[in-house]
mmCIF file of C-alpha atoms in Angstrom:
data_model
loop_
_atom_site.group_PDB
_atom_site.id
_atom_site.type_symbol
_atom_site.label_atom_id
_atom_site.label_comp_id
_atom_site.label_asym_id
_atom_site.label_seq_id
_atom_site.Cartn_x
_atom_site.Cartn_y
_atom_site.Cartn_z
ATOM 1 C CA MET A 1 3.733 -1.707 -10.561
ATOM 2 C CA ILE A 2 0.136 -0.485 -10.192
ATOM 3 C CA ILE A 3 -0.543 -2.883 -7.324
ATOM 4 C CA TYR A 4 2.652 -1.909 -5.499
ATOM 5 C CA GLU A 5 1.995 1.808 -5.893
ATOM 6 C CA THR A 6 -1.588 1.344 -4.691
ATOM 7 C CA LEU A 7 -0.303 -0.568 -1.652
ATOM 8 C CA ARG A 8 2.246 2.179 -0.980
ATOM 9 C CA LEU A 9 -0.334 4.965 -1.032
ATOM 10 C CA TYR A 10 -3.312 3.045 0.372
ATOM 11 C CA GLY A 11 -1.988 0.048 2.289
ATOM 12 C CA PRO A 12 -4.294 -2.567 3.793
ATOM 13 C CA THR A 13 -3.442 -1.546 7.372
ATOM 14 C CA ASN A 14 -2.347 1.686 8.986
ATOM 15 C CA GLY A 15 0.318 0.397 11.298
ATOM 16 C CA LEU A 16 2.317 -2.554 12.445
ATOM 17 C CA PRO A 17 2.021 -3.317 16.175
ATOM 18 C CA ARG A 18 5.040 -4.829 17.865
ATOM 19 C CA ARG A 19 6.136 -5.502 21.444
ATOM 20 C CA VAL A 20 9.735 -4.906 22.482
ATOM 21 C CA ALA A 21 10.843 -8.109 24.225
ATOM 22 C CA ARG A 22 14.201 -6.819 25.486
ATOM 23 C CA GLU A 23 15.927 -3.444 25.569
ATOM 24 C CA VAL A 24 17.188 -2.533 22.123
ATOM 25 C CA GLN A 25 18.927 0.446 20.561
ATOM 26 C CA VAL A 26 17.651 1.738 17.214
ATOM 27 C CA GLY A 27 20.030 4.419 16.014
ATOM 28 C CA LYS A 28 20.293 6.881 18.906
ATOM 29 C CA LEU A 29 16.989 5.746 20.407
ATOM 30 C CA VAL A 30 16.963 3.219 23.267
ATOM 31 C CA LEU A 31 13.727 1.245 23.551
ATOM 32 C CA PRO A 32 13.121 -0.361 26.948
ATOM 33 C CA ALA A 33 11.814 -3.907 27.271
ATOM 34 C CA ASN A 34 8.080 -4.614 27.514
ATOM 35 C CA ILE A 35 6.735 -1.619 25.632
ATOM 36 C CA ASN A 36 4.316 -1.696 22.722
ATOM 37 C CA LEU A 37 5.131 0.062 19.466
ATOM 38 C CA LEU A 38 2.966 0.978 16.516
ATOM 39 C CA ILE A 39 5.074 1.391 13.412
ATOM 40 C CA ALA A 40 3.183 3.871 11.243
ATOM 41 C CA LYS A 41 3.467 2.356 7.774
ATOM 42 C CA ALA A 42 1.741 5.337 6.198
ATOM 43 C CA ALA A 43 4.476 7.637 7.516
ATOM 44 C CA LEU A 44 7.191 5.547 5.865
ATOM 45 C CA HIS A 45 5.197 4.982 2.672
ATOM 46 C CA HIS A 46 4.636 8.758 2.385
ATOM 47 C CA ASP A 47 8.126 9.922 3.373
ATOM 48 C CA PRO A 48 9.574 12.318 0.750
ATOM 49 C CA GLN A 49 13.130 11.437 1.850
ATOM 50 C CA ILE A 50 12.495 7.874 0.669
ATOM 51 C CA TRP A 51 10.060 8.397 -2.227
ATOM 52 C CA GLY A 52 10.872 11.916 -3.452
ATOM 53 C CA ASP A 53 8.985 15.200 -3.571
ATOM 54 C CA ASP A 54 6.206 13.586 -5.625
ATOM 55 C CA VAL A 55 5.492 11.152 -2.779
ATOM 56 C CA HIS A 56 1.728 11.874 -2.790
ATOM 57 C CA LEU A 57 1.319 11.294 -6.530
ATOM 58 C CA PHE A 58 0.226 7.957 -7.966
ATOM 59 C CA LYS A 59 3.256 6.954 -10.045
ATOM 60 C CA PRO A 60 3.425 3.196 -10.635
ATOM 61 C CA GLU A 61 6.610 3.654 -12.657
ATOM 62 C CA ARG A 62 8.436 4.030 -9.311
ATOM 63 C CA PHE A 63 8.417 0.234 -9.257
ATOM 64 C CA ALA A 64 9.501 -0.284 -12.900
ATOM 65 C CA ASP A 65 12.810 -1.793 -11.757
ATOM 66 C CA GLY A 66 11.367 -3.627 -8.741
ATOM 67 C CA ILE A 67 10.833 -2.884 -5.060
ATOM 68 C CA ALA A 68 14.517 -2.894 -4.113
ATOM 69 C CA GLU A 69 15.381 -0.238 -6.693
ATOM 70 C CA ALA A 70 12.289 1.849 -5.833
ATOM 71 C CA THR A 71 13.309 1.952 -2.168
ATOM 72 C CA ASN A 72 17.045 2.407 -2.762
ATOM 73 C CA TYR A 73 17.512 -1.052 -1.223
ATOM 74 C CA ASN A 74 15.941 0.013 2.080
ATOM 75 C CA ALA A 75 14.005 -3.082 3.201
ATOM 76 C CA ALA A 76 12.032 -1.096 5.803
ATOM 77 C CA ALA A 77 10.778 1.509 3.316
ATOM 78 C CA PHE A 78 7.963 -0.581 1.789
ATOM 79 C CA PHE A 79 6.135 -3.249 3.769
ATOM 80 C CA PRO A 80 2.392 -3.222 3.052
ATOM 81 C CA PHE A 81 2.002 -6.743 4.487
ATOM 82 C CA GLY A 82 4.460 -6.468 7.357
ATOM 83 C CA LEU A 83 8.121 -7.240 7.549
ATOM 84 C CA GLY A 84 10.393 -10.044 8.627
ATOM 85 C CA PRO A 85 9.348 -13.411 10.021
ATOM 86 C CA ARG A 86 5.919 -12.097 11.054
ATOM 87 C CA PHE A 87 4.795 -10.761 7.674
ATOM 88 C CA CYS A 88 1.268 -11.590 6.525
ATOM 89 C CA VAL A 89 1.097 -15.140 5.191
ATOM 90 C CA GLY A 90 -1.737 -14.026 2.911
ATOM 91 C CA MET A 91 0.486 -11.597 0.967
ATOM 92 C CA THR A 92 1.043 -13.854 -2.045
ATOM 93 C CA PHE A 93 -2.595 -14.941 -2.119
ATOM 94 C CA ALA A 94 -3.845 -11.342 -1.871
ATOM 95 C CA THR A 95 -1.604 -10.034 -4.655
ATOM 96 C CA THR A 96 -2.384 -13.005 -6.911
ATOM 97 C CA GLU A 97 -6.115 -12.625 -6.269
ATOM 98 C CA THR A 98 -5.854 -8.903 -7.082
ATOM 99 C CA LYS A 99 -4.071 -9.600 -10.367
ATOM 100 C CA ILE A 100 -6.672 -12.194 -11.391
ATOM 101 C CA ALA A 101 -9.648 -10.006 -10.444
ATOM 102 C CA LEU A 102 -8.233 -6.955 -12.234
ATOM 103 C CA SER A 103 -7.400 -8.946 -15.374
ATOM 104 C CA MET A 104 -10.940 -10.379 -15.470
ATOM 105 C CA ILE A 105 -12.508 -6.932 -15.047
ATOM 106 C CA LEU A 106 -10.213 -5.191 -17.555
ATOM 107 C CA GLN A 107 -10.931 -7.848 -20.204
ATOM 108 C CA ARG A 108 -14.623 -7.027 -20.059
ATOM 109 C CA TYR A 109 -14.970 -3.383 -19.003
ATOM 110 C CA SER A 110 -13.461 0.045 -19.277
ATOM 111 C CA PHE A 111 -13.947 2.299 -16.317
ATOM 112 C CA THR A 112 -13.813 5.963 -15.430
ATOM 113 C CA LEU A 113 -14.276 7.798 -12.189
ATOM 114 C CA SER A 114 -17.765 9.079 -11.562
ATOM 115 C CA PRO A 115 -18.083 12.886 -11.780
ATOM 116 C CA ALA A 116 -19.479 12.670 -8.239
ATOM 117 C CA TYR A 117 -16.321 10.966 -6.906
ATOM 118 C CA VAL A 118 -14.687 12.637 -3.919
ATOM 119 C CA HIS A 119 -11.297 11.286 -2.874
ATOM 120 C CA SER A 120 -11.545 10.705 0.856
ATOM 121 C CA PRO A 121 -9.701 7.664 2.269
ATOM 122 C CA VAL A 122 -10.558 6.969 5.902
ATOM 123 C CA PRO A 123 -8.382 4.903 8.243
ATOM 124 C CA ILE A 124 -10.637 2.581 10.228
ATOM 125 C CA ILE A 125 -9.151 -0.882 10.746
ATOM 126 C CA THR A 126 -8.123 -0.783 7.116
ATOM 127 C CA LEU A 127 -7.951 2.212 4.807
ATOM 128 C CA GLN A 128 -11.363 2.586 3.144
ATOM 129 C CA PRO A 129 -13.003 5.071 0.763
ATOM 130 C CA GLU A 130 -15.388 7.168 2.863
ATOM 131 C CA HIS A 131 -17.950 7.460 0.060
ATOM 132 C CA GLY A 132 -17.414 4.070 -1.579
ATOM 133 C CA ILE A 133 -15.804 3.352 -4.914
ATOM 134 C CA GLN A 134 -17.630 5.521 -7.422
ATOM 135 C CA VAL A 135 -16.736 4.351 -10.923
ATOM 136 C CA ILE A 136 -18.617 4.016 -14.189
ATOM 137 C CA LEU A 137 -18.161 0.647 -15.893
ATOM 138 C CA GLU A 138 -18.744 0.297 -19.626
ATOM 139 C CA SER A 139 -18.806 -3.056 -21.354
ATOM 140 C CA LEU A 140 -16.105 -3.608 -23.965
ATOM 141 C CA HIS A 141 -18.354 -6.066 -25.774
ATOM 142 C CA ASN A 142 -21.417 -4.977 -27.735
ATOM 143 C CA GLY A 143 -24.707 -6.249 -26.429
ATOM 144 C CA ALA A 144 -23.271 -7.315 -23.095
#
């Protein structure tokens, strides 16, 4: 739940580029062939109509009953690694690696935000903290 909520608020990329191969109608919008689109994932991941009025709050419990329930079964509402046949093949590896790294860290350390921390995510190629990750780690084991 924590990983999904982190990916919703601070996804690895800002948008999903796609090229329209043939004319297609999306709702009332007609997209001509041979145009490039950038699907703004952040706009969908921060849409209060999908996620509620608390859309900007970090609430991992949104995902307590899974992604489908969190998105009201809207497959296009949450896609941090892309969507459809062209989704990122590294998705499973990245989420597994994150779980392993976090479990190793949390077994050995407690952490708190530094008093100097300023929340300032910056979209470059990926979303990055402008001032780095400022945390204070404390060993859970004496003498370590």
